Coordinates of C-alpha atoms and ligand atoms in Angstrom, one line a residue:
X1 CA 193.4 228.6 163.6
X2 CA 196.5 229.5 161.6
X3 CA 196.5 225.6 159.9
X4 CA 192.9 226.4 158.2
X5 CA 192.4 226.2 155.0
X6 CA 190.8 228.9 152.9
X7 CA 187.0 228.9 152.1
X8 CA 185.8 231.2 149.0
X9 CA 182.6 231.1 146.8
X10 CA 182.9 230.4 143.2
X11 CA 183.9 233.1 141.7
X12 CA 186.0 233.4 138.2
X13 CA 189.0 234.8 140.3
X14 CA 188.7 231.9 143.2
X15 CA 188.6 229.6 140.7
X16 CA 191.9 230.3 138.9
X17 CA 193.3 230.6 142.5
X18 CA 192.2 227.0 143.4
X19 CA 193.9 225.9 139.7
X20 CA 196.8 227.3 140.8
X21 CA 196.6 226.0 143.9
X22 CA 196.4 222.5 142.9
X23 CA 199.4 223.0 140.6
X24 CA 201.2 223.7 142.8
X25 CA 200.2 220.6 144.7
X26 CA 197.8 222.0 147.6
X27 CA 194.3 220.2 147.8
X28 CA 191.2 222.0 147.0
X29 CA 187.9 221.0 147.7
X30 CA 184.8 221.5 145.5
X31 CA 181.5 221.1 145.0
X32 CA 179.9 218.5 142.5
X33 CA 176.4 217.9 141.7
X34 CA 176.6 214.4 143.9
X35 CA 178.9 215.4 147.4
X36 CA 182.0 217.5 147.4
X37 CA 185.1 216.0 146.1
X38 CA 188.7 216.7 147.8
X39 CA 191.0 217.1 144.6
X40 CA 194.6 217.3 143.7
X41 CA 197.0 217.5 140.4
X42 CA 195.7 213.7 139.3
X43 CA 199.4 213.8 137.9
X44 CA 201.4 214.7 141.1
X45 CA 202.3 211.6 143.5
X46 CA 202.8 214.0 146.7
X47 CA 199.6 215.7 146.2
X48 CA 197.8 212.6 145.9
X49 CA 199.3 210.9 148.7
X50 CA 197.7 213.7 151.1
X51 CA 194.1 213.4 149.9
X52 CA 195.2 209.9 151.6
X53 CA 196.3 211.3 154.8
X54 CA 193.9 214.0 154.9
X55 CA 191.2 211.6 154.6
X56 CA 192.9 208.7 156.4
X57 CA 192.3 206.4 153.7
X58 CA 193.9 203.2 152.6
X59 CA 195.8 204.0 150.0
X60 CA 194.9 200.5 147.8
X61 CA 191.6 202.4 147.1
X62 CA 191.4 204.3 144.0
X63 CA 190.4 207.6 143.1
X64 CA 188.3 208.9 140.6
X65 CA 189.6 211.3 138.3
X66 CA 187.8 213.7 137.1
X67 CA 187.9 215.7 133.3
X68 CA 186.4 218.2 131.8
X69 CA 184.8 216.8 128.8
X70 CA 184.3 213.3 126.8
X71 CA 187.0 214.5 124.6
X72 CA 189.6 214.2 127.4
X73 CA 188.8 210.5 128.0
X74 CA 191.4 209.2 125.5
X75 CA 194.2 210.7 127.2
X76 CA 193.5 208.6 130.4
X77 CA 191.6 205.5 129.3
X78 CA 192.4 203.1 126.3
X79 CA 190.3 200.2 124.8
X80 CA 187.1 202.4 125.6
X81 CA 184.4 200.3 124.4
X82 CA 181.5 201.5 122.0
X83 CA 178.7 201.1 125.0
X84 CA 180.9 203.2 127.3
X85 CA 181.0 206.1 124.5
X86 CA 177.6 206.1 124.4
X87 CA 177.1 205.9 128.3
X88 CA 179.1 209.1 128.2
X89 CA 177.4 210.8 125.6
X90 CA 174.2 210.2 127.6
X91 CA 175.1 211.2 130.8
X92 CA 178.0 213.1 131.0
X93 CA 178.5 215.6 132.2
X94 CA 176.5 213.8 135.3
X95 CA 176.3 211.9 138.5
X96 CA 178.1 209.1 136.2
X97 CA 182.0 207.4 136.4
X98 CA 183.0 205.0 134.1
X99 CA 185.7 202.8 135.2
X100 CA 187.8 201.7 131.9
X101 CA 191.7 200.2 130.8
X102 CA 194.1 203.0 131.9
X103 CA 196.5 204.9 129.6
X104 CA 200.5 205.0 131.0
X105 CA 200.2 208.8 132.4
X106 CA 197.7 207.0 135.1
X107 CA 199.7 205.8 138.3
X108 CA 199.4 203.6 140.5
X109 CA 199.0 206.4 143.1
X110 CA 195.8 206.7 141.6
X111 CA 194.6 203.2 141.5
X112 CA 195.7 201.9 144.0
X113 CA 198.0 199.4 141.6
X114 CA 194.6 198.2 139.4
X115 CA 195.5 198.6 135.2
X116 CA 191.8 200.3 135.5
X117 CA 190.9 204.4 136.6
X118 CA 187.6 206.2 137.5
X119 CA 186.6 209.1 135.4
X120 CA 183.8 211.1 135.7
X121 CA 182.5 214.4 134.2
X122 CA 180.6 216.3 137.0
X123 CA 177.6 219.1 135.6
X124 CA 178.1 221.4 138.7
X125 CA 179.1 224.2 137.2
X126 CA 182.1 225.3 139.2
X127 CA 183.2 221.7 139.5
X128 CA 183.9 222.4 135.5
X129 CA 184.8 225.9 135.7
X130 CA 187.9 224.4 137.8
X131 CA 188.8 221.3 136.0
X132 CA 189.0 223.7 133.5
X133 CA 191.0 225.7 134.1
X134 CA 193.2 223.3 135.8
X135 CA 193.5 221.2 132.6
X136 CA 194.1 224.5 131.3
X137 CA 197.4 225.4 133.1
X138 CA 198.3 221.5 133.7
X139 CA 197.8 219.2 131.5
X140 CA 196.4 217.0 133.9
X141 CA 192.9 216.4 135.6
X142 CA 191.8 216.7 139.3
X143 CA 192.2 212.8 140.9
X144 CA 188.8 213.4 143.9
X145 CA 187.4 211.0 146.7
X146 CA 184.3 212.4 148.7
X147 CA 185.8 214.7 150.8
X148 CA 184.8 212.8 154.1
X149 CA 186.9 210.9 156.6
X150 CA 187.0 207.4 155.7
X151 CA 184.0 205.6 156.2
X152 CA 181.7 208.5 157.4
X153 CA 179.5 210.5 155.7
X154 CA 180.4 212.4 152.6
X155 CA 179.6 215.8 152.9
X156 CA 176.7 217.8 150.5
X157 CA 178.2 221.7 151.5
X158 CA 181.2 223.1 152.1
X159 CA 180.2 223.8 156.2
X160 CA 180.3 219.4 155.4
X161 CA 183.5 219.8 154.6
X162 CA 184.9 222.3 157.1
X163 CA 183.5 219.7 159.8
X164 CA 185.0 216.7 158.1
X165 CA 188.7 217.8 156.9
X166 CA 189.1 221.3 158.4
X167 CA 191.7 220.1 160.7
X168 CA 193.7 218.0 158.5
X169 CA 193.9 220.6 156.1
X170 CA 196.6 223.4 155.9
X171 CA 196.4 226.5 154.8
X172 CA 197.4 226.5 151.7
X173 CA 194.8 224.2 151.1
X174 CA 191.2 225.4 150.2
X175 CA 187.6 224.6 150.5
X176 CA 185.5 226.2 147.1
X177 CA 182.2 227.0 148.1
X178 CA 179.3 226.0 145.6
X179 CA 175.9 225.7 147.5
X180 CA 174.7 222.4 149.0
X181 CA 175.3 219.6 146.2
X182 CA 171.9 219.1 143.9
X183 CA 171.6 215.7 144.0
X184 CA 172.7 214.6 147.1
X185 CA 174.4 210.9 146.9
X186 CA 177.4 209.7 145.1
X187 CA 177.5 209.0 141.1
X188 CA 176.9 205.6 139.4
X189 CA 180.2 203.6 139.0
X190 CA 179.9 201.7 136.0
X191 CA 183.0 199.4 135.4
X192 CA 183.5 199.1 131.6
X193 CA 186.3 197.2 131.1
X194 CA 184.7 193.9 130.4
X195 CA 182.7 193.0 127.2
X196 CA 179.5 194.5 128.8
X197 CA 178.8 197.0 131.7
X198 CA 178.5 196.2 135.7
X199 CA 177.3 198.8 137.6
X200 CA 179.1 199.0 140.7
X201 CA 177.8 201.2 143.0
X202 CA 174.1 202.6 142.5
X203 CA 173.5 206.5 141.8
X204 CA 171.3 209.2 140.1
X205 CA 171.8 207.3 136.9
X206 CA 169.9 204.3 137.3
X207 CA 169.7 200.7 135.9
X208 CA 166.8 201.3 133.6
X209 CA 167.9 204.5 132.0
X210 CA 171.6 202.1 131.2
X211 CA 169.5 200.0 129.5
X212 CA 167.3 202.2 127.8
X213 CA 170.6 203.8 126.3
X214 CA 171.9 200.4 125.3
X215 CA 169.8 198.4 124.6
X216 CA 170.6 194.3 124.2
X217 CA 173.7 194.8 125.8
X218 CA 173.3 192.9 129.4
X219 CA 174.4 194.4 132.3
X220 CA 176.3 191.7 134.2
X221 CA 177.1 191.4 137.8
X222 CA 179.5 193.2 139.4
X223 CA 182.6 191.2 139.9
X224 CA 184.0 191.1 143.7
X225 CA 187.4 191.1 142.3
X226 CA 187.1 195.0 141.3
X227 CA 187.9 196.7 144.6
X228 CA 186.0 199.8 145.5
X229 CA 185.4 201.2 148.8
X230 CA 181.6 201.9 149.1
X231 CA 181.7 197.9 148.9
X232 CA 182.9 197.5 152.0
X233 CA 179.7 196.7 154.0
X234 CA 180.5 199.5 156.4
X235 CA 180.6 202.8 154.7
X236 CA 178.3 206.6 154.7
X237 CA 178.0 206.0 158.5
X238 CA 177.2 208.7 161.2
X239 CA 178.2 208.1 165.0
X240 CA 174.2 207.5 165.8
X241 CA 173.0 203.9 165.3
X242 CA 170.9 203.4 162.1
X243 CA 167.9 201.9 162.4
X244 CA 165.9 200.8 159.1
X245 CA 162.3 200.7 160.3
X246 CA 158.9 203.1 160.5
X247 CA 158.6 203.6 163.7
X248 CA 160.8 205.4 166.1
X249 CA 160.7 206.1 170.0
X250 CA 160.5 208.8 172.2
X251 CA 163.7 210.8 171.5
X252 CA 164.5 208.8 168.2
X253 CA 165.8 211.1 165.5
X254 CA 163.0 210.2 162.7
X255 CA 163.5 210.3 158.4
X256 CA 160.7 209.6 156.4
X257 CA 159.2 210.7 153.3
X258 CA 156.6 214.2 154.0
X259 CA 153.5 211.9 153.8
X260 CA 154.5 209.9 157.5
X261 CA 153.4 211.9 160.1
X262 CA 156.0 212.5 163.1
X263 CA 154.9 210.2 166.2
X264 CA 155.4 212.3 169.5
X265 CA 158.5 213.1 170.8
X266 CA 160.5 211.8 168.1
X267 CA 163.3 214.5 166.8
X268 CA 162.0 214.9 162.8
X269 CA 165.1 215.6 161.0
X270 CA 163.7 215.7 157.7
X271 CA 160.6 214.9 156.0
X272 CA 161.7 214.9 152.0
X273 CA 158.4 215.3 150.0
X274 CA 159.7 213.1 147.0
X275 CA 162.8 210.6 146.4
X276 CA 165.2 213.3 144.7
X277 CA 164.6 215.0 148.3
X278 CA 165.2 212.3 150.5
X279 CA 168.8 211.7 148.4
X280 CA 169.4 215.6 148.5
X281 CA 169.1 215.8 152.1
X282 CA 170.1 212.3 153.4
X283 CA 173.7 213.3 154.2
X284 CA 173.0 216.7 156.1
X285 CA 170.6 215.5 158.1
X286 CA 172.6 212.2 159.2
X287 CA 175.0 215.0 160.1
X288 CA 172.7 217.0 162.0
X289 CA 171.3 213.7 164.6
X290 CA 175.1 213.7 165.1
X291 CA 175.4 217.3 165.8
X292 CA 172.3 217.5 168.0
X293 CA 173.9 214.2 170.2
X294 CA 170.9 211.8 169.0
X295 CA 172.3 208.2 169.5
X296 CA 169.7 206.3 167.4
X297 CA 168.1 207.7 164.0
X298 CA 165.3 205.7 162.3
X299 CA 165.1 205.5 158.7
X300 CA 161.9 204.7 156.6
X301 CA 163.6 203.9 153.7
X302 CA 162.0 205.3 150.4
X303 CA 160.0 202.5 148.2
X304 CA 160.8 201.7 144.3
X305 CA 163.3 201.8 141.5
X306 CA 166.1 203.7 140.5
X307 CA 167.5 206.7 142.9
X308 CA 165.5 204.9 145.5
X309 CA 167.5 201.9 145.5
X310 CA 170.6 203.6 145.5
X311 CA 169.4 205.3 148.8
X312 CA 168.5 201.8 149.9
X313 CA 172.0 200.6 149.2
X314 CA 173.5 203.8 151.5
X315 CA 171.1 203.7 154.3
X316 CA 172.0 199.6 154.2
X317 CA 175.6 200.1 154.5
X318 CA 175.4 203.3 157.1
X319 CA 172.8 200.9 159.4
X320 CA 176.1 198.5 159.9
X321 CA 178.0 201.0 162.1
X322 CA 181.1 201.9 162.5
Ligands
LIG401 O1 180.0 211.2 143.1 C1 181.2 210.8 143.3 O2 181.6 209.8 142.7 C2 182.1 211.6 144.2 C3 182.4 213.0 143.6 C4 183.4 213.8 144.4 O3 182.8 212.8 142.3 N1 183.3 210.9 144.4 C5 183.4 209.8 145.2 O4 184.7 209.3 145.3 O5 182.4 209.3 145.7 P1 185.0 208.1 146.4 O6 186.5 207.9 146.3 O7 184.5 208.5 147.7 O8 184.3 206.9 145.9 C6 184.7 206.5 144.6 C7 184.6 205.0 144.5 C8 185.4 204.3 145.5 O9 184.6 203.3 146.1 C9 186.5 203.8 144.6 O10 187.1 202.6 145.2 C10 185.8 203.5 143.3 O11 185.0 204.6 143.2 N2 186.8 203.5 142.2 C11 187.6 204.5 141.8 N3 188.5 204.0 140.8 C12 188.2 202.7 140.6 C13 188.7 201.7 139.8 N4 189.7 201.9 139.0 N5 188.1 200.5 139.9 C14 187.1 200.2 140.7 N6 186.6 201.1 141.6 C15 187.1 202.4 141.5
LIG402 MG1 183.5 208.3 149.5

């Protein structure tokens, strides 16, 4: 076990040893309030090419970078329009990134060769408390995909992790321990570089609370020339066969909201009482029909607006397989 990476709680002192970590170009992986990210120095090509290999990942698909604070964003994005200030006065720091115009310290390591870049403010505290310190000591920001292997699941605790990416990691590397993640699913991507908003991929910050904050301003329709990855219509899957129905078979892994009774002999791997449940433990127990050697799960996929749709848009994509 001499190649595995280091696992520590948050602590003050962990932290500044995971800052100086990633300075000196090790990746370190860290909790957020939406899955755990697998950062490095946003400013450091090598670093960034082995949150690639680590992940085995095309590298044409960008990464989000992610900074401590709103007054941070002019140092990575120019052109920011008024509606994307006011997004990110809203809701960071949140389950949000904004995809804007790039400044010239952005590479194309980062995006993949687009003139656009991902930022995002997480609210999990330690996902702060190292960003930083990192900008702190750097003068950079921490460039973070899910911390998954590409295409599977992305991973809510740092045992997630372990699972995923413990054996592509070194030791050098580390794994920052911060609970399992709050909210569950990855944040809204909102792609501001055109005259009005398209929202990109669904998340905790939903369609009607965009619009409540502004107002007249349309959301249009994504454009399929933006590339992202959780676009590709295989994506979030487990190695069990989704199946997006209410009623499962003997020996069926079973999710549904608290209110559907279990049928007999199905495996129930989680009954969530309300939505912000079913998001919060989607992931781990996907992960746990896999662990337990269940070949078919059946989803009953949560009704109505908002986080529930973004759930939708997962379960969707993880039904198509591998
Ligand atoms: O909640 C999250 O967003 C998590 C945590 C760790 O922050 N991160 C995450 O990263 O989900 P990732 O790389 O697994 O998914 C980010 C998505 C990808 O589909 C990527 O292609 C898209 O964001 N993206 C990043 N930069 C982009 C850009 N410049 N233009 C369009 N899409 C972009
Ligand atoms: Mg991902």
């Amino acid at each position: 076990m001499s190649n595995s990476p280091f696992i520590s709680n948050c602590t003050a002192g962990a932290i500044r040893d995971a800052a100086l970590a990633l300075k000196a170009g090790h990746l370190v992986a860290f909790p957020t309030e939406t899955v755990y990210g697998l950062g490095a120095d946003a400013r450091n090509p090598e670093a960034v090419k082995r949150i690639y290999e680590v992940k085995g990942r095309p590298t044409d698909h960008p990464l989000i970078v992610h900074i401590s604070a709103l007054n941070q964003l002019d140092k990575w994005a120019i052109d920011v329009p008024e509606y994307a200030i006011k997004l990110a006065r809203k809701f960071w720091p949140g389950p949000m990134t904004l995809i804007l115009k790039r400044s010239e310290i952005v590479g194309d390591f980062i995006t993949g060769g687009q003139d656009s870049v991902g930022l995002r403010v997480p609210s999990d505290p330690s996902a702060l408390a190292l960003i930083k310190e990192f900008e702190k000591i750097s003068n950079s920001a921490i460039a973070a995909p899910s911390a998954n292997r590409f295409g599977q699941v992305s991973p809510t605790s740092s045992a997630d992790v372990q699972e995923e990416l413990g054996r592509y990691l070194g030791s050098a590397d580390q794994i920052l321990d911060g609970g399992n993640s709050s909210i569950g699913i990855e944040s809204t991507i909102i792609d501001c570089t055109n005259d009005s908003p398209s929202i990109l991929r669904k998340g905790a910050v939903t369609r009607s609370e965009i619009v409540a904050i502004l107002g007249d301003i349309i959301l249009t329709k994504s454009s399929s020339e933006t590339k992202f990855s959780g676009s590709f219509d295989k994506h979030y899957s487990p190695l069990a066969e989704i199946i997006l129905d209410t009623e499962p078979t003997a020996s069926d892994g079973f999710i549904a909201i608290s209110a559907i009774p279990t049928p007999i002999n199905v495996v129930r791997l989680s009954a969530p009482k309300d939505v912000q449940d079913f998001a919060r433990s989607l992931y781990s127990s996907l992960r746990k029909a896999d662990q337990s050697g269940i070949g078919r799960i059946v989803v009953a996929q949560p009704e109505g607006e908002g986080l529930a749709e973004a759930i939708r848009d997962r379960l969707n994509k993880a039904s198509m397989g591998r």
